[in-house]
Coordinates of C-alpha atoms in Angstrom, one line a residue:
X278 CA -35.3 -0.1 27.7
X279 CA -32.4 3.4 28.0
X280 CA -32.8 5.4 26.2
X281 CA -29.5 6.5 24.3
X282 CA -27.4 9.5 25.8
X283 CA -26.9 12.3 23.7
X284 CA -23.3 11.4 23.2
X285 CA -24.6 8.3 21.9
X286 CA -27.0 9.1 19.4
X287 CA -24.1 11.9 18.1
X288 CA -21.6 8.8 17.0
X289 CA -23.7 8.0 14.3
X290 CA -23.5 4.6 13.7
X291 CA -21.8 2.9 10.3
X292 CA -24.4 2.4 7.5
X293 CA -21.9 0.6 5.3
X294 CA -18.4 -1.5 5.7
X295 CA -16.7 1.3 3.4
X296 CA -18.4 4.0 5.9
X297 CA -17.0 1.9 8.6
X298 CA -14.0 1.9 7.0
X299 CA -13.4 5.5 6.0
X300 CA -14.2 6.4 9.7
X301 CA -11.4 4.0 11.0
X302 CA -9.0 5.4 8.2
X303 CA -10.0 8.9 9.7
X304 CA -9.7 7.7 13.4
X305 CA -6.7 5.8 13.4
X306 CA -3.1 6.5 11.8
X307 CA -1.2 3.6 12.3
X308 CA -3.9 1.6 11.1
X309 CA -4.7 4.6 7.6
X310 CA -0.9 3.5 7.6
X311 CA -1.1 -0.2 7.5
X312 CA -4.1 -0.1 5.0
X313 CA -2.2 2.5 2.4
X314 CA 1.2 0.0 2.5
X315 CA -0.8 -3.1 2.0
X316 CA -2.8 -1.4 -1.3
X317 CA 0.3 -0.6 -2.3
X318 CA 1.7 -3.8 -2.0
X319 CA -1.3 -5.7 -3.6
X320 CA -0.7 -3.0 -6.6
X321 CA 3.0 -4.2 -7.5
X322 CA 2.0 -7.6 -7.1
X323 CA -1.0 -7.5 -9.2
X324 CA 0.8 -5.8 -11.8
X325 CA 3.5 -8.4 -12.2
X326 CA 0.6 -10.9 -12.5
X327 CA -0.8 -8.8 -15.2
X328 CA 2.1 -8.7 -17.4
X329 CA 2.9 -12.2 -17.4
X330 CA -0.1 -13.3 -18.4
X331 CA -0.3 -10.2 -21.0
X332 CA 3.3 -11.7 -22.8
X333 CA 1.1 -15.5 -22.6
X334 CA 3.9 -16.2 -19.9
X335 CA 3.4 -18.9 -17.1
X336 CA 4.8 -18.4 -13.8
X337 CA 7.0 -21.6 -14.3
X338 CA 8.1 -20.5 -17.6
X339 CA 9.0 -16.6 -16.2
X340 CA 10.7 -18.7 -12.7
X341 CA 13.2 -20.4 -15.6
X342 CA 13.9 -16.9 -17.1
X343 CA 14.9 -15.8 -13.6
X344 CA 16.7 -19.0 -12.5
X345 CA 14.2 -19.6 -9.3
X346 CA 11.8 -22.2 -8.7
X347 CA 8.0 -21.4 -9.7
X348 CA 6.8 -21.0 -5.5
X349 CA 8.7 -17.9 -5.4
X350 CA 7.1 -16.7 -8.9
X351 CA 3.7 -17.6 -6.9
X352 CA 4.3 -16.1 -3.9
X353 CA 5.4 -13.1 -5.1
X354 CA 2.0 -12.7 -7.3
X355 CA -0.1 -14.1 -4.0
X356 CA 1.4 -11.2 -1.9
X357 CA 2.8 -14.0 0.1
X358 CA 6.7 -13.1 -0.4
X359 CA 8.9 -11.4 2.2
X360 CA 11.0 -8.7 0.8
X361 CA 10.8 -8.7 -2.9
X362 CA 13.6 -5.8 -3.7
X363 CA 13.7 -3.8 -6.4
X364 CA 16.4 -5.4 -8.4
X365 CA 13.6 -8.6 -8.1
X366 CA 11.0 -6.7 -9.4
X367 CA 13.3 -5.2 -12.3
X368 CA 14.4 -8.5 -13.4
X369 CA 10.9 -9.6 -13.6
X370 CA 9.8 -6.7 -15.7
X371 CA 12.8 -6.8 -17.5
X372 CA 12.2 -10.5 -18.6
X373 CA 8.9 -9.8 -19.4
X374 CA 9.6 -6.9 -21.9
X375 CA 8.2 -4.5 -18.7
X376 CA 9.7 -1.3 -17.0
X377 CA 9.9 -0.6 -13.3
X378 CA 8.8 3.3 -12.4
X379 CA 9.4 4.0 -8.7
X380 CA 8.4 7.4 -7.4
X381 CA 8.1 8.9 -4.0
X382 CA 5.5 12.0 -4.2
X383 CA 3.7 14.2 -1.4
X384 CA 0.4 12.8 -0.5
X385 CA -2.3 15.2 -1.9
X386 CA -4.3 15.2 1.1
X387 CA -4.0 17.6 3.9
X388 CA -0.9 17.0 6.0
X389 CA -1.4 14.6 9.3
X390 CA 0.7 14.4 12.0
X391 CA 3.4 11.3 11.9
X392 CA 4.0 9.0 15.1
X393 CA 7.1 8.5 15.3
X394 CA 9.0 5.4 17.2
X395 CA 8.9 6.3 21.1
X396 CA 5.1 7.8 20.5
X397 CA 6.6 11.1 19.3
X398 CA 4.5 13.5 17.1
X399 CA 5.7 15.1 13.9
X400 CA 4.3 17.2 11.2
X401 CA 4.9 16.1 7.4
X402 CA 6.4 18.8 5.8
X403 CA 6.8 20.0 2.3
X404 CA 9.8 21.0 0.1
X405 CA 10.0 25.2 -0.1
X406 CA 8.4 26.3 -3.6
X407 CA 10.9 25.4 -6.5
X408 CA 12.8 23.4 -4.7
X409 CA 13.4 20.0 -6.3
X410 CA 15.0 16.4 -4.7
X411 CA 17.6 14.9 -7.1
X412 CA 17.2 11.8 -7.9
X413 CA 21.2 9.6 -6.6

């Protein structure tokens, strides 16, 4: 039987899925990418479910409210709809006595670099001190 180089035995394997996980997060930005839109996703969606079935509300009931068909109420709480826009999702919260809040704030972790299309590298930077983005 080999013995395992040194090289080896220093990539400590995995002792969990989520340490598996955190590695791959760690290792790999497109993919740290992928996995952070898709949460974000499954949030918005999950949320929507919530609310309907807070107001006692089924999904055929809320598709009437909206003037669609009850699939598209489905697929958009399945995760399964292409493109929901924000006017969408403000109509839905709107019919269910909801609000939309949409924010775009700094991630709190330490900067990484961003690939950008071509393979290029750039650095995420931050507004100077004080300075503010209005909102348009």
């Amino acid at each position: 039987m080999k013995k395992p180089t040194a090289a080896a035995r220093e990539e400590k394997q995995p002792t969990s899925v989520q340490e598996w996980i955190d590695r791959e997060l760690a290792r790999d930005p497109e993919f740290r990418r992928e996995v952070e839109e898709t949460l974000m996703g499954m949030r918005i969606e999950q949320d929507v479910a919530a609310l309907r079935e807070m107001r006692g509300v089924t999904q055929a009931q809320l598709a009437q409210m909206l003037g669609v068909k009850q699939p598209v109420i489905g697929r958009i709480e399945a995760g399964r709809a292409q493109n929901i826009g924000i006017r969408m999702l403000v109509r839905i919260a709107t019919a269910l006595g909801g609000q939309v809040h949409l924010s775009i704030k700094p991630d709190p972790r330490p900067r990484r670099p961003i690939v950008l299309q071509g393979g290029q590298r750039s650095e995420v930077r931050g507004l100077p001190a004080g300075r503010k983005i209005a909102a348009g």
